[in-house]
Amino acid sequence: METKGQRVKQLPMYKNECSFAGYNAANLMKETAKIRKLITKRGTIEMLIPLCCSTDPVRHKEFRQLLKGFSSKTLARRLKELEKGGILERQAYNEIPPRVEYRLTSKGQELVESIITLLQWMRKWSKS
């Protein structure tokens, strides 16, 4: 590709292969921004970990115990964002004291599986 008489260097590809060949880089960058907006806020990934380690729902109280250093406000905000994004399902019970439980949706389960794959990649390559 040439721009104003200058040749633009292509990025090197691993083994000259790329599974994203033919994709529009600008569109991929927009999609990356959506992912980043969803999961890179402080505490979001940490909130998904207790949910992926069990098939049982996680109570709000358990999140509070596991996520020390997070304010109640931050915890509540992140849980609402994940619920709004279709990652979590919230179940509130009309009991005293109030009981609220969270489960991963199928969309959330896929996200967690992707995060675990990324963690496995990190473990593999951090040893070298």
mmCIF file of C-alpha atoms in Angstrom:
data_model
loop_
_atom_site.group_PDB
_atom_site.id
_atom_site.type_symbol
_atom_site.label_atom_id
_atom_site.label_comp_id
_atom_site.label_asym_id
_atom_site.label_seq_id
_atom_site.Cartn_x
_atom_site.Cartn_y
_atom_site.Cartn_z
ATOM 1 C CA MET A 1 0.000 0.000 0.000
ATOM 2 C CA GLU A 2 1.404 3.365 -0.946
ATOM 3 C CA THR A 3 0.616 6.755 0.530
ATOM 4 C CA LYS A 4 1.830 10.011 -1.033
ATOM 5 C CA GLY A 5 4.722 8.301 -2.749
ATOM 6 C CA GLN A 6 5.821 6.456 0.405
ATOM 7 C CA ARG A 7 5.534 2.753 0.856
ATOM 8 C CA VAL A 8 3.790 1.673 4.084
ATOM 9 C CA LYS A 9 5.335 -1.353 5.773
ATOM 10 C CA GLN A 10 3.083 -4.328 6.390
ATOM 11 C CA LEU A 11 3.024 -5.803 9.874
ATOM 12 C CA PRO A 12 4.849 -9.121 10.023
ATOM 13 C CA MET A 13 2.578 -12.125 10.463
ATOM 14 C CA TYR A 14 3.476 -15.237 12.396
ATOM 15 C CA LYS A 15 4.477 -17.857 9.802
ATOM 16 C CA ASN A 16 2.974 -15.546 7.141
ATOM 17 C CA GLU A 17 -0.502 -16.638 8.235
ATOM 18 C CA CYS A 18 -3.238 -14.682 9.911
ATOM 19 C CA SER A 19 -6.671 -15.962 10.790
ATOM 20 C CA PHE A 20 -7.969 -12.392 10.515
ATOM 21 C CA ALA A 21 -6.934 -11.979 6.893
ATOM 22 C CA GLY A 22 -9.613 -10.079 5.021
ATOM 23 C CA TYR A 23 -11.001 -8.350 8.111
ATOM 24 C CA ASN A 24 -11.160 -4.593 8.235
ATOM 25 C CA ALA A 25 -8.668 -3.360 10.839
ATOM 26 C CA ALA A 26 -10.745 -0.271 11.652
ATOM 27 C CA ASN A 27 -13.799 -2.429 12.388
ATOM 28 C CA LEU A 28 -11.739 -4.757 14.579
ATOM 29 C CA MET A 29 -10.465 -1.749 16.521
ATOM 30 C CA LYS A 30 -14.047 -0.601 17.160
ATOM 31 C CA GLU A 31 -14.967 -4.069 18.401
ATOM 32 C CA THR A 32 -11.880 -4.105 20.620
ATOM 33 C CA ALA A 33 -13.048 -0.831 22.142
ATOM 34 C CA LYS A 34 -16.391 -2.452 23.036
ATOM 35 C CA ILE A 35 -14.633 -5.366 24.744
ATOM 36 C CA ARG A 36 -12.289 -3.021 26.589
ATOM 37 C CA LYS A 37 -15.225 -0.908 27.786
ATOM 38 C CA LEU A 38 -16.934 -4.013 29.154
ATOM 39 C CA ILE A 39 -14.141 -5.901 30.910
ATOM 40 C CA THR A 40 -11.308 -3.531 31.736
ATOM 41 C CA LYS A 41 -13.046 -1.471 34.368
ATOM 42 C CA ARG A 42 -11.580 -2.015 37.791
ATOM 43 C CA GLY A 43 -12.934 -5.170 39.375
ATOM 44 C CA THR A 44 -14.942 -6.504 36.450
ATOM 45 C CA ILE A 45 -12.784 -9.531 35.664
ATOM 46 C CA GLU A 46 -12.319 -10.210 39.372
ATOM 47 C CA MET A 47 -16.114 -10.371 39.747
ATOM 48 C CA LEU A 48 -16.380 -12.991 37.031
ATOM 49 C CA ILE A 49 -13.859 -15.352 38.650
ATOM 50 C CA PRO A 50 -16.077 -16.511 41.575
ATOM 51 C CA LEU A 51 -18.872 -17.145 39.084
ATOM 52 C CA CYS A 52 -16.718 -19.303 36.829
ATOM 53 C CA CYS A 53 -15.379 -21.417 39.696
ATOM 54 C CA SER A 54 -18.805 -22.778 40.651
ATOM 55 C CA THR A 55 -22.125 -23.655 39.089
ATOM 56 C CA ASP A 56 -23.855 -22.279 42.181
ATOM 57 C CA PRO A 57 -25.055 -18.691 42.204
ATOM 58 C CA VAL A 58 -22.891 -16.191 44.059
ATOM 59 C CA ARG A 59 -24.489 -13.979 46.666
ATOM 60 C CA HIS A 60 -23.749 -10.281 46.944
ATOM 61 C CA LYS A 61 -22.299 -10.968 50.391
ATOM 62 C CA GLU A 62 -19.766 -13.431 48.899
ATOM 63 C CA PHE A 63 -18.623 -10.833 46.357
ATOM 64 C CA ARG A 64 -18.075 -8.373 49.197
ATOM 65 C CA GLN A 65 -15.934 -10.904 51.078
ATOM 66 C CA LEU A 66 -13.876 -11.909 48.035
ATOM 67 C CA LEU A 67 -13.370 -8.434 46.631
ATOM 68 C CA LYS A 68 -11.780 -6.665 49.539
ATOM 69 C CA GLY A 69 -10.657 -3.175 48.642
ATOM 70 C CA PHE A 70 -13.707 -2.482 46.497
ATOM 71 C CA SER A 71 -16.299 -0.108 47.830
ATOM 72 C CA SER A 72 -19.919 -1.211 48.002
ATOM 73 C CA LYS A 73 -20.701 1.469 45.439
ATOM 74 C CA THR A 74 -18.108 0.157 42.951
ATOM 75 C CA LEU A 75 -19.259 -3.422 43.472
ATOM 76 C CA ALA A 76 -22.918 -2.499 42.938
ATOM 77 C CA ARG A 77 -22.089 -0.429 39.843
ATOM 78 C CA ARG A 78 -20.045 -3.219 38.213
ATOM 79 C CA LEU A 79 -22.682 -5.853 38.962
ATOM 80 C CA LYS A 80 -25.358 -3.631 37.392
ATOM 81 C CA GLU A 81 -23.188 -3.043 34.319
ATOM 82 C CA LEU A 82 -22.592 -6.777 33.900
ATOM 83 C CA GLU A 83 -26.300 -7.456 34.316
ATOM 84 C CA LYS A 84 -27.189 -4.751 31.786
ATOM 85 C CA GLY A 85 -24.633 -6.201 29.366
ATOM 86 C CA GLY A 86 -26.260 -9.620 29.576
ATOM 87 C CA ILE A 87 -23.266 -11.184 31.324
ATOM 88 C CA LEU A 88 -24.951 -11.760 34.680
ATOM 89 C CA GLU A 89 -28.419 -12.713 35.755
ATOM 90 C CA ARG A 90 -29.615 -11.222 39.055
ATOM 91 C CA GLN A 91 -32.160 -12.915 41.294
ATOM 92 C CA ALA A 92 -33.515 -10.966 44.281
ATOM 93 C CA TYR A 93 -35.511 -12.759 46.956
ATOM 94 C CA ASN A 94 -38.155 -11.054 49.061
ATOM 95 C CA GLU A 95 -36.678 -12.126 52.393
ATOM 96 C CA ILE A 96 -35.398 -10.499 55.532
ATOM 97 C CA PRO A 97 -32.489 -10.033 55.460
ATOM 98 C CA PRO A 98 -32.545 -9.399 51.710
ATOM 99 C CA ARG A 99 -30.876 -12.042 49.550
ATOM 100 C CA VAL A 100 -29.532 -11.351 46.063
ATOM 101 C CA GLU A 101 -27.784 -13.953 43.927
ATOM 102 C CA TYR A 102 -25.933 -13.714 40.617
ATOM 103 C CA ARG A 103 -25.325 -16.298 37.908
ATOM 104 C CA LEU A 104 -23.520 -16.179 34.604
ATOM 105 C CA THR A 105 -25.726 -16.118 31.542
ATOM 106 C CA SER A 106 -24.672 -18.199 28.541
ATOM 107 C CA LYS A 107 -23.132 -15.004 27.145
ATOM 108 C CA GLY A 108 -21.244 -14.568 30.416
ATOM 109 C CA GLN A 109 -20.106 -18.180 30.373
ATOM 110 C CA GLU A 110 -18.593 -17.687 26.915
ATOM 111 C CA LEU A 111 -16.843 -14.541 28.126
ATOM 112 C CA VAL A 112 -15.391 -16.353 31.142
ATOM 113 C CA GLU A 113 -14.208 -19.225 28.929
ATOM 114 C CA SER A 114 -12.433 -16.673 26.728
ATOM 115 C CA ILE A 115 -10.806 -15.067 29.764
ATOM 116 C CA ILE A 116 -9.627 -18.481 30.982
ATOM 117 C CA THR A 117 -8.129 -19.164 27.545
ATOM 118 C CA LEU A 118 -6.316 -15.830 27.753
ATOM 119 C CA LEU A 119 -5.045 -16.710 31.246
ATOM 120 C CA GLN A 120 -3.773 -20.058 29.950
ATOM 121 C CA TRP A 121 -1.943 -18.234 27.162
ATOM 122 C CA MET A 122 -0.403 -15.885 29.721
ATOM 123 C CA ARG A 123 0.766 -18.791 31.905
ATOM 124 C CA LYS A 124 2.297 -20.539 28.913
ATOM 125 C CA TRP A 125 4.267 -17.531 27.714
ATOM 126 C CA SER A 126 5.150 -15.943 31.053
ATOM 127 C CA LYS A 127 7.429 -18.904 31.845
ATOM 128 C CA SER A 128 9.744 -18.142 28.941
#
